[in-house]
Structures are given as C-alpha cells and as structure tokens.
Coordinates of C-alpha atoms in Angstrom, one line a residue:
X1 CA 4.2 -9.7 -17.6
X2 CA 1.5 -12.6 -16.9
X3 CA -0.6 -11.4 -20.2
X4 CA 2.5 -11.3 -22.0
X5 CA 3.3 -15.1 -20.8
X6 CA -0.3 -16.0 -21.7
X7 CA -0.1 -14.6 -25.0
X8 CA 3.3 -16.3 -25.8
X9 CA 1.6 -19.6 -25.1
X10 CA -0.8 -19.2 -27.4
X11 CA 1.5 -18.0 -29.9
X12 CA 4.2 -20.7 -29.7
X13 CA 6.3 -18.9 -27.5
X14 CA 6.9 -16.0 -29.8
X15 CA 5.6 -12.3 -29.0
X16 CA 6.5 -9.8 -31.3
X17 CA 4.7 -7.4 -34.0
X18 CA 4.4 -10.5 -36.3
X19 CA 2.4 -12.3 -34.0
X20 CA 0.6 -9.8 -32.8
X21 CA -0.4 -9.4 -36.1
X22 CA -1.1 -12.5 -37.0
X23 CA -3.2 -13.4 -33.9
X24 CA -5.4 -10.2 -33.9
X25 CA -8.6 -11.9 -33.2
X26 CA -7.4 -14.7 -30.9
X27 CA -5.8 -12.0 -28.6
X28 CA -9.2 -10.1 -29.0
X29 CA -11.0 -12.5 -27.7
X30 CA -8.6 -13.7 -24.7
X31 CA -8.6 -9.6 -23.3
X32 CA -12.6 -10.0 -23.5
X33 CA -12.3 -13.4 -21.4
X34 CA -9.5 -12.2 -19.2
X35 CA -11.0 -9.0 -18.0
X36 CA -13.6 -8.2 -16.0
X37 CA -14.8 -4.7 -14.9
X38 CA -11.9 -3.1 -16.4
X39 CA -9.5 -5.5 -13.9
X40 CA -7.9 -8.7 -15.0
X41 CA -9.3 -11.5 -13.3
X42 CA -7.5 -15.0 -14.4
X43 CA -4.1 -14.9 -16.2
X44 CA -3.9 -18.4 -16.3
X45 CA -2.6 -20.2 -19.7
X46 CA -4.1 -23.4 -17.9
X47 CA -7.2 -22.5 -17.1
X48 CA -7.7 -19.9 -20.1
X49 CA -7.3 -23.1 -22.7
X50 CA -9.9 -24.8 -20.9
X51 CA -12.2 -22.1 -22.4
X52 CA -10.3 -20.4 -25.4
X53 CA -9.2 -23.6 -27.4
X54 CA -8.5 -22.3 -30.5
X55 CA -4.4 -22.1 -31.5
X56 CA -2.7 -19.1 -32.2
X57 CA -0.7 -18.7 -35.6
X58 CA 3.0 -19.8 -35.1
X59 CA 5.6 -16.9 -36.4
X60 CA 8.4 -19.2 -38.1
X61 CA 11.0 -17.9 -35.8
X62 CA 8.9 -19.0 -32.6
X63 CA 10.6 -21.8 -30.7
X64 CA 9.1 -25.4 -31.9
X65 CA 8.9 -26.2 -28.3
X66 CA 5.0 -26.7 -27.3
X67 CA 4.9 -25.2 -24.1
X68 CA 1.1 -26.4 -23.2
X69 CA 1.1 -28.0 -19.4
X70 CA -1.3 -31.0 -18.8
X71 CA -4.3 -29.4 -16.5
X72 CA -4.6 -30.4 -13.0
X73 CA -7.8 -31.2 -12.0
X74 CA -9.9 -29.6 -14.7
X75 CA -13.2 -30.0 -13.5
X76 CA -12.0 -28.1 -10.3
X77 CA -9.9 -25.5 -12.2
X78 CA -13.0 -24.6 -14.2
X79 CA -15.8 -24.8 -11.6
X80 CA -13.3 -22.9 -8.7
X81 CA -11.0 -21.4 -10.6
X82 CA -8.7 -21.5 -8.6
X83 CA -5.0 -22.1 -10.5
X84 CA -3.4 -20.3 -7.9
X85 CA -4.4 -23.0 -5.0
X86 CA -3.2 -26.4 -5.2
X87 CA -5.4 -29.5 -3.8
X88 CA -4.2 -31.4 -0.6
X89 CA -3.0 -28.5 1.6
X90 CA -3.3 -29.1 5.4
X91 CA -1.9 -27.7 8.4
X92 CA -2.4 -28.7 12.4
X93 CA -3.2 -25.0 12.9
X94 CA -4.8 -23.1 10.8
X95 CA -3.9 -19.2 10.7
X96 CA -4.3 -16.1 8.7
X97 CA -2.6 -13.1 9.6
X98 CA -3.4 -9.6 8.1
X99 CA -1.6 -6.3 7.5
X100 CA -2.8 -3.3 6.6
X101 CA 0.2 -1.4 5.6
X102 CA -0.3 2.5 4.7
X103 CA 2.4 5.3 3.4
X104 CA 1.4 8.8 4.3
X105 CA 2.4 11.6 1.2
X106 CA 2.3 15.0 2.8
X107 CA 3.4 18.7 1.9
X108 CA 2.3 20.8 4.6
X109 CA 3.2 25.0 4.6
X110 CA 5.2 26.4 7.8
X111 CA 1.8 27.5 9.4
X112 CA 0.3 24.1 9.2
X113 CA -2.0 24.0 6.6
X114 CA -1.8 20.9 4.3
X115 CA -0.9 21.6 0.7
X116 CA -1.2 18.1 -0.6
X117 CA -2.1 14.9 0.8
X118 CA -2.8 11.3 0.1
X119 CA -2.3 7.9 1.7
X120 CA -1.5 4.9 -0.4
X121 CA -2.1 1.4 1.1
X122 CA -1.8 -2.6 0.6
X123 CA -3.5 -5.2 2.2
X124 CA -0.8 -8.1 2.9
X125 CA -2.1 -11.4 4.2
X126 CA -0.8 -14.7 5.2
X127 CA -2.2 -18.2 4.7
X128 CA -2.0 -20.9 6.7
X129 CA -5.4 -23.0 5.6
X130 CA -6.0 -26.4 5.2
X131 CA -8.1 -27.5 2.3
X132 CA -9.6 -25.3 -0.9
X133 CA -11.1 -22.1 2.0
X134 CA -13.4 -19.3 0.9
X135 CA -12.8 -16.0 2.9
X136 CA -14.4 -13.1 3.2
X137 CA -13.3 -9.7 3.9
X138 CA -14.9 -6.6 5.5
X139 CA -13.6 -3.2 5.6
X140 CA -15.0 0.0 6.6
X141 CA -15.2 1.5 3.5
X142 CA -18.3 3.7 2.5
X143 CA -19.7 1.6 -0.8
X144 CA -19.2 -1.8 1.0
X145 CA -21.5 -0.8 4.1
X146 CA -24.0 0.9 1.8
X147 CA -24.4 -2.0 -0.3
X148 CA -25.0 -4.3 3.1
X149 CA -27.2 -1.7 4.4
X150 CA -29.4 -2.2 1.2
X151 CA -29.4 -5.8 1.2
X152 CA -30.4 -6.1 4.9
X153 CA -32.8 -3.0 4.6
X154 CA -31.3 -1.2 7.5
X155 CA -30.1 2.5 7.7
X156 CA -26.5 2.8 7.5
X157 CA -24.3 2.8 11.0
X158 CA -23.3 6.0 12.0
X159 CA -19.1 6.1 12.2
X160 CA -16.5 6.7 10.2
X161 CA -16.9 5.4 6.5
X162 CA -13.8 5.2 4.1
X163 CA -14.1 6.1 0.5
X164 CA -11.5 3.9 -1.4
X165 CA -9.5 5.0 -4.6
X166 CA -7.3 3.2 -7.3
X167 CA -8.4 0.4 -5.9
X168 CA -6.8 -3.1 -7.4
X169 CA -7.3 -6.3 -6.3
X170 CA -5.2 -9.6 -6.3
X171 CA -6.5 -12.2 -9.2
X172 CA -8.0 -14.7 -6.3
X173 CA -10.7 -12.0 -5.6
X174 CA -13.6 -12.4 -7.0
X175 CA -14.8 -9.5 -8.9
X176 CA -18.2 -10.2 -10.0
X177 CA -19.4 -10.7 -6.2
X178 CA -17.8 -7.6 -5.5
X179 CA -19.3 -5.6 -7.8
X180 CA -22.4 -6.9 -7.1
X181 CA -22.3 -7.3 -2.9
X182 CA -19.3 -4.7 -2.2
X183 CA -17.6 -7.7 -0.1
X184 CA -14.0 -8.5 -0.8
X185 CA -14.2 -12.8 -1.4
X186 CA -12.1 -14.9 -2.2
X187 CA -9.9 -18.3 -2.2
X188 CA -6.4 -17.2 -1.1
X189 CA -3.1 -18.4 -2.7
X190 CA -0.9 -20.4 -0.1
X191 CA 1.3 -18.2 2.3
X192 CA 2.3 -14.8 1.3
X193 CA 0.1 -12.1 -0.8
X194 CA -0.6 -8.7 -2.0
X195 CA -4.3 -9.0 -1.9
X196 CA -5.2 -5.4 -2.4
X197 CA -3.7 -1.8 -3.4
X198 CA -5.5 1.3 -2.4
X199 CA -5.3 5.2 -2.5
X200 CA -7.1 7.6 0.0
X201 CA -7.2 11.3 -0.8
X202 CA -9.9 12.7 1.8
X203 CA -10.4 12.7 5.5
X204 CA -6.7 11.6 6.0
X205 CA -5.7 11.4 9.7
X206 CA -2.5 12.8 9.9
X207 CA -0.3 11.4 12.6
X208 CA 2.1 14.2 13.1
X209 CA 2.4 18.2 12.9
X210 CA 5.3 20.2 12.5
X211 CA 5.5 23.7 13.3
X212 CA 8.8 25.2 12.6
X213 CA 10.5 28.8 13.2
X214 CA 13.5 29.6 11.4
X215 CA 15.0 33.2 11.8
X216 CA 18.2 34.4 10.0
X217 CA 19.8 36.8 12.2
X218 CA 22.0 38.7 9.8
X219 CA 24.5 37.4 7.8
X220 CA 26.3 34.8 10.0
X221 CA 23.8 33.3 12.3
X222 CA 20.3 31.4 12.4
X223 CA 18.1 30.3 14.5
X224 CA 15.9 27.3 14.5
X225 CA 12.6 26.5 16.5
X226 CA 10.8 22.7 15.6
X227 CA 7.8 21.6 17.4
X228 CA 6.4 18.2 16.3
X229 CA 3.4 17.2 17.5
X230 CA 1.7 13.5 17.3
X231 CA -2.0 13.7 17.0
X232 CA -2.5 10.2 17.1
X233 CA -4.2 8.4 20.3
X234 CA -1.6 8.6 24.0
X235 CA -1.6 4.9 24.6
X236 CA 0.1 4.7 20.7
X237 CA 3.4 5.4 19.6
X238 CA 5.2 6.1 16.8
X239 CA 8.7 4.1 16.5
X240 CA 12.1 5.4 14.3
X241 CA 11.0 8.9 14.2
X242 CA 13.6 10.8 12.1
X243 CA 12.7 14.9 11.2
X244 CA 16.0 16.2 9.4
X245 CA 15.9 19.8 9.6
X246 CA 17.5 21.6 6.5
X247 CA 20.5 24.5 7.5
X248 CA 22.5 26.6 4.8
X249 CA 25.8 24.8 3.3
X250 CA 27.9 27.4 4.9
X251 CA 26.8 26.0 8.7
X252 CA 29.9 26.3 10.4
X253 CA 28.6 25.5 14.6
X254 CA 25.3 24.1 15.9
X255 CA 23.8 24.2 18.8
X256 CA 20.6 22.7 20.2
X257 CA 18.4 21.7 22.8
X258 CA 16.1 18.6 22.3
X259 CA 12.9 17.9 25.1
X260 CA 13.1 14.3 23.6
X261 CA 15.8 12.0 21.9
X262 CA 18.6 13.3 20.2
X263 CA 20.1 15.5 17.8
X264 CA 23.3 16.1 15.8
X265 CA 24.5 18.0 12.9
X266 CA 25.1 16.2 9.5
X267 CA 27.4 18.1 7.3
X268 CA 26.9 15.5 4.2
X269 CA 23.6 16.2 3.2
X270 CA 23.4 19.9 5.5
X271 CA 20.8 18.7 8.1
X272 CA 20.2 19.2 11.9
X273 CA 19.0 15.4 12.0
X274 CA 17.2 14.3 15.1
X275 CA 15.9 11.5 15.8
X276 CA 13.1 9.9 18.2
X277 CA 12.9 6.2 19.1
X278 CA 9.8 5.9 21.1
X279 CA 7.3 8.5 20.3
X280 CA 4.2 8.7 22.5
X281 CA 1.0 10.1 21.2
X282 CA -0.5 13.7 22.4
X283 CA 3.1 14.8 22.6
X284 CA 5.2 18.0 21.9
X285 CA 8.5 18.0 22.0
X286 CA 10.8 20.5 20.6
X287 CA 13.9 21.3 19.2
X288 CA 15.7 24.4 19.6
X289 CA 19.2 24.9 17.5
X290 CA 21.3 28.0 17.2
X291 CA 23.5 28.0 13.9
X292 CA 26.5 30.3 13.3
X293 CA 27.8 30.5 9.9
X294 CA 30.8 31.2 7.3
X295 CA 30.9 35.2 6.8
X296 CA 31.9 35.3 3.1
X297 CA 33.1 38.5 1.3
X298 CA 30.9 37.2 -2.2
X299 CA 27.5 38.1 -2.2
X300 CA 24.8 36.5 -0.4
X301 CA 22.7 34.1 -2.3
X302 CA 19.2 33.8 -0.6
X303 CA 18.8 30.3 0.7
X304 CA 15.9 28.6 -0.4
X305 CA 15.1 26.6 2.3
X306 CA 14.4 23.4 1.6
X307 CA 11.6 21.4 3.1
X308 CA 11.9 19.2 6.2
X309 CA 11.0 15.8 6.1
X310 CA 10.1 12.8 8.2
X311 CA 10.5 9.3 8.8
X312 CA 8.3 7.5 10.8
X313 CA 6.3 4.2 11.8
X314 CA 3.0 3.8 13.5
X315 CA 2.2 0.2 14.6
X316 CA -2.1 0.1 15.4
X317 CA -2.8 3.1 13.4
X318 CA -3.9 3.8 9.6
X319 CA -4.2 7.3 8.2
X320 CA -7.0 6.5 6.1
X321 CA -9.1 5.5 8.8
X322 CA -9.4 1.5 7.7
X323 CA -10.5 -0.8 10.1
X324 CA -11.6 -4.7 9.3
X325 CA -15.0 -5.3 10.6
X326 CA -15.0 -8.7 9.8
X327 CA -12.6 -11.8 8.3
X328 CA -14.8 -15.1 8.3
X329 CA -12.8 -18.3 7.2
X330 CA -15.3 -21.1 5.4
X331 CA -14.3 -24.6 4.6
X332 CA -16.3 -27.7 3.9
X333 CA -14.3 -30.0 6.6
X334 CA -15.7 -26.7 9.5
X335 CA -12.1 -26.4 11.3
X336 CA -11.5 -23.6 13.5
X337 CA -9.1 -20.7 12.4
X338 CA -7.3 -18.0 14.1
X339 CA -7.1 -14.3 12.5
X340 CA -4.4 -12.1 13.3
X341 CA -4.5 -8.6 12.0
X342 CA -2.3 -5.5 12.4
X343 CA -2.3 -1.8 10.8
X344 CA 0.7 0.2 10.4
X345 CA 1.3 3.5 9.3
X346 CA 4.6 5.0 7.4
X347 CA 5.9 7.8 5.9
X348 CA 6.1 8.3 2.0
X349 CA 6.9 11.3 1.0
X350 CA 6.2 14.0 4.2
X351 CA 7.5 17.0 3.8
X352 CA 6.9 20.8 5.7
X353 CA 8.2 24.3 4.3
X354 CA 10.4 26.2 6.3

C-alpha cells in the first residue's frame, strides 16, 4: 500500500494500467532507489523527490490536484533519513520498552514425536526518546555473533546461537549496516512499532507435551487418558492454558478426573475442554474422562479423531531460543535511558493426534 501511494504521487494521483504504462521507466527507477537487498528501505514520497525529481506522466483522468507536500527539514531528511521521526521530541523520562512476541505452530503424533514445527515472531518496541536517538539492537542469533566475532578477532561464545528466517525489518532499520555488521540499527519512529518479523524452523523449544490415550471400549463407551507436560523452567509458568480434547458427536455422559484446574464437557463443538489458569513449569498433570455414548441401530462410522489442540501463554519464555544481549540508546544531548524488555510465548496453531 505505501509503494502504491508513492507511485500515485508521482503519477498525479492516478494508478492504473495507463499509468503504469506511461511511467515505465520512472517506476523503474524508483524500485531501484527504493529497494535495498531485496527489502524496501524508504517509502517516502517526501524524501524519494528529494532524489528522483523527474515527474511522472499525468493519465487525463488523474485528479488535477497536485498532491506534492513541502519537505521538512530537507537537509536532515536527506542526510538522516529519517521521514518517520519528527524534530523537537522530548520527554522528562526517557524509556523504551521491548517485546519479543513468538506463536508456536506444532503437529505432534500421539507418541510424541513432532511432525511439523515452526515459531513465527515479532519484535514490538516502544519509544519514549527525546531528540533524533540512534539504537542499536543485539540478538542472539548465529550470523550476528559471527560477524562480531570476525570484527573483534575472537572465537565465537559457546551458547546457544539462533539462526533467523523470513526475516523483515521495519523501514527505520538500516539495512546496509546490517548487511554489512549483522547489527540491527536504527532511529526509531515515536511510540509504537513492529520493528521486526521472524520465522524459526530448527532447535524449537517446545513448551508443552501431550501424551494422550484414547480407547473405545465397544460400541457405547470410551475412554480418555491426557497427560500434558510443561518442559519449560519450574520458577515459569504458563497462564490461560486451554487443551480441548475431541470426543465423538454421539457423547451422551462424561466423566473425569482433573490433578489440576478444571474440566467440562462442551457439546457445541464436541470437546472435553479443560482448562488451566496457572501452569507451573516441570509439571504433569492429567486428565482422566470416561465417555458413554448413543447406541445407534445404523452402522458405525469410524470416528476420525480429530486432533487436540492448545491454547496457551508463556510470559519470560521464547521458543526459538531469542534472547537480547544488548540495547544501547545514543543521542548527542548523552541523557540516561531505561530499557524494558519482555519475551512471551503463544500458541498458533498446536495441535496432537489422538
């Protein structure tokens, strides 16, 4: 949608096969400008006719409104670059608060071993900084650490290194010092942000195990066995655990034991839901359920037995492993910052056969 703004700025407002046409080189030459490594670095129609000045060709139907924006602070906009940051900004305390957010995808088989796995994540930050600030994020990942290794000529830490995927970065980052240093800078936008997307598809801590035993005792009765197990650390815990345990349409009575929280039968979408509020770490509770069902005269379908699946936060804990090492705050008037940063874990999509 922001390329598609730019281009209709430089077209007169219009976008459509005629002035795409029309304007074949002039967009040509603004994708080469705009991208950098394969990742769009500066959307900006402001900053972008600072360099590009040429005018695109007008389709008649475009609207004869010019919708050019006087430039604030050129010199600044083209040495810094920074459209997304206006001058002036102060604040008695200066803050910056981090989150890594991750969502855990998971199909695991009923004997536990994984199927398919990966963790998608975003790095969300919030800005609080007086001034024009330069920042500068580090992150366990394996490339970054390599790359300082190099440039200090040292051997690389032992510990656990993070390979990144699909990795996407906010337009304030700069992506030439990161391609060239493996160090996440930039000069943040004021307050809220998406500064990074990622994806993690190996060595992905899982924070829970479920183990489940269904037997189907004839035609009219089941029953149902669930341990879940959290494998994260004991003095963490997992918050709004949910684990909604499929049973057959035909479930006419449950009953169940729970060793933690509670558990109740849930006729609208046919699920023995139970759910866990406070969920320690190193902990296996269970759930044991017998099921009695409708005897019908027509002939047994086989029921297909459809995955359970979880719900689930983990505050302090990331599947992929992703730690900041470092966040260091730079600005020319040397105020002091705080840094608040917090990791949480979710579920995506987590599902386990029966």
């Amino acid at each position: 949608m922001q390329a598609v703004a730019l281009f209709k700025s430089y077209f007169g407002g219009a976008f459509d096969e005629d002035a795409i046409r029309n304007n074949f080189v002039l967009i040509y030459e603004l994708l080469d400008e705009i991208m950098d490594f394969g990742y769009p670095q500066n959307l900006s129609p402001e900053i972008l006719k600072l360099y590009i000045t040429q005018e695109g060709v007008r389709s008649p139907f475009s609207s004869k409104q010019p919708l050019d924006k006087p430039v604030p602070n050129a010199t600044l906009q083209v040495t810094g670059a920074v459209g997304w940051r206006r001058e002036g900004l102060a604040y008695k305390k200066n803050e910056v608060f981090l989150d890594i957010v991750e969502s855990v995808n998971l199909l695991m088989s009923s004997k536990g071993s994984v199927l398919r796995c990966d963790v998608t994540g975003k790095i969300l930050m919030k800005c609080f900084l007086s001034g024009m600030p330069d920042l500068k994020l580090g992150l366990n990942d394996k490339i970054g650490l390599e790359k300082e290794s190099q440039l200090k000529n040292r051997p690389t830490k032992s510990g656990k290194t993070i390979e990144l995927d699909d990795v996407t970065f906010h337009q304030c980052v700069n992506l030439t010092r990161f391609n060239s240093e493996k160090t996440v800078s930039f000069v943040p936008p004021d307050g809220e942000f998406e500064l990074m997307k990622y994806r993690i598809t190996e060595g992905v801590n899982l924070p829970f195990r479920v183990l489940p035993t269904i037997k189907e005792l004839g035609r009219t009765r089941m029953e149902v066995n669930v341990k879940v197990k959290s494998v994260f650390g004991a003095k963490m815990f997992a918050l709004g655990v949910v684990i909604k345990i499929p049973v057959p349409k035909q479930t006419a009575k449950t009953s169940f034991q729970v060793t933690s929280g509670r558990a109740k039968y849930n006729a609208s979408i046919d699920c023995l839901v139970w759910k866990i509020r406070k969920f320690p770490g190193q902990t296996e509770p269970t759930l044991s359920a017998e099921i009695e069902l409708i005897s019908t005269i027509a002939e047994k379908k086989s029921w297909t037995r459809p995955p359970i699946q979880m719900e689930f936060q983990v505050p302090m804990f990331t599947a992929s492993g992703l730690r900041v090492r470092f966040l260091k705050v730079w600005e020319k008037s040397g105020y002091n910052t705080v840094e608040w940063v917090r990791y949480i874990t979710k579920a995506g999509s987590y599902e386990v056969r029966c």
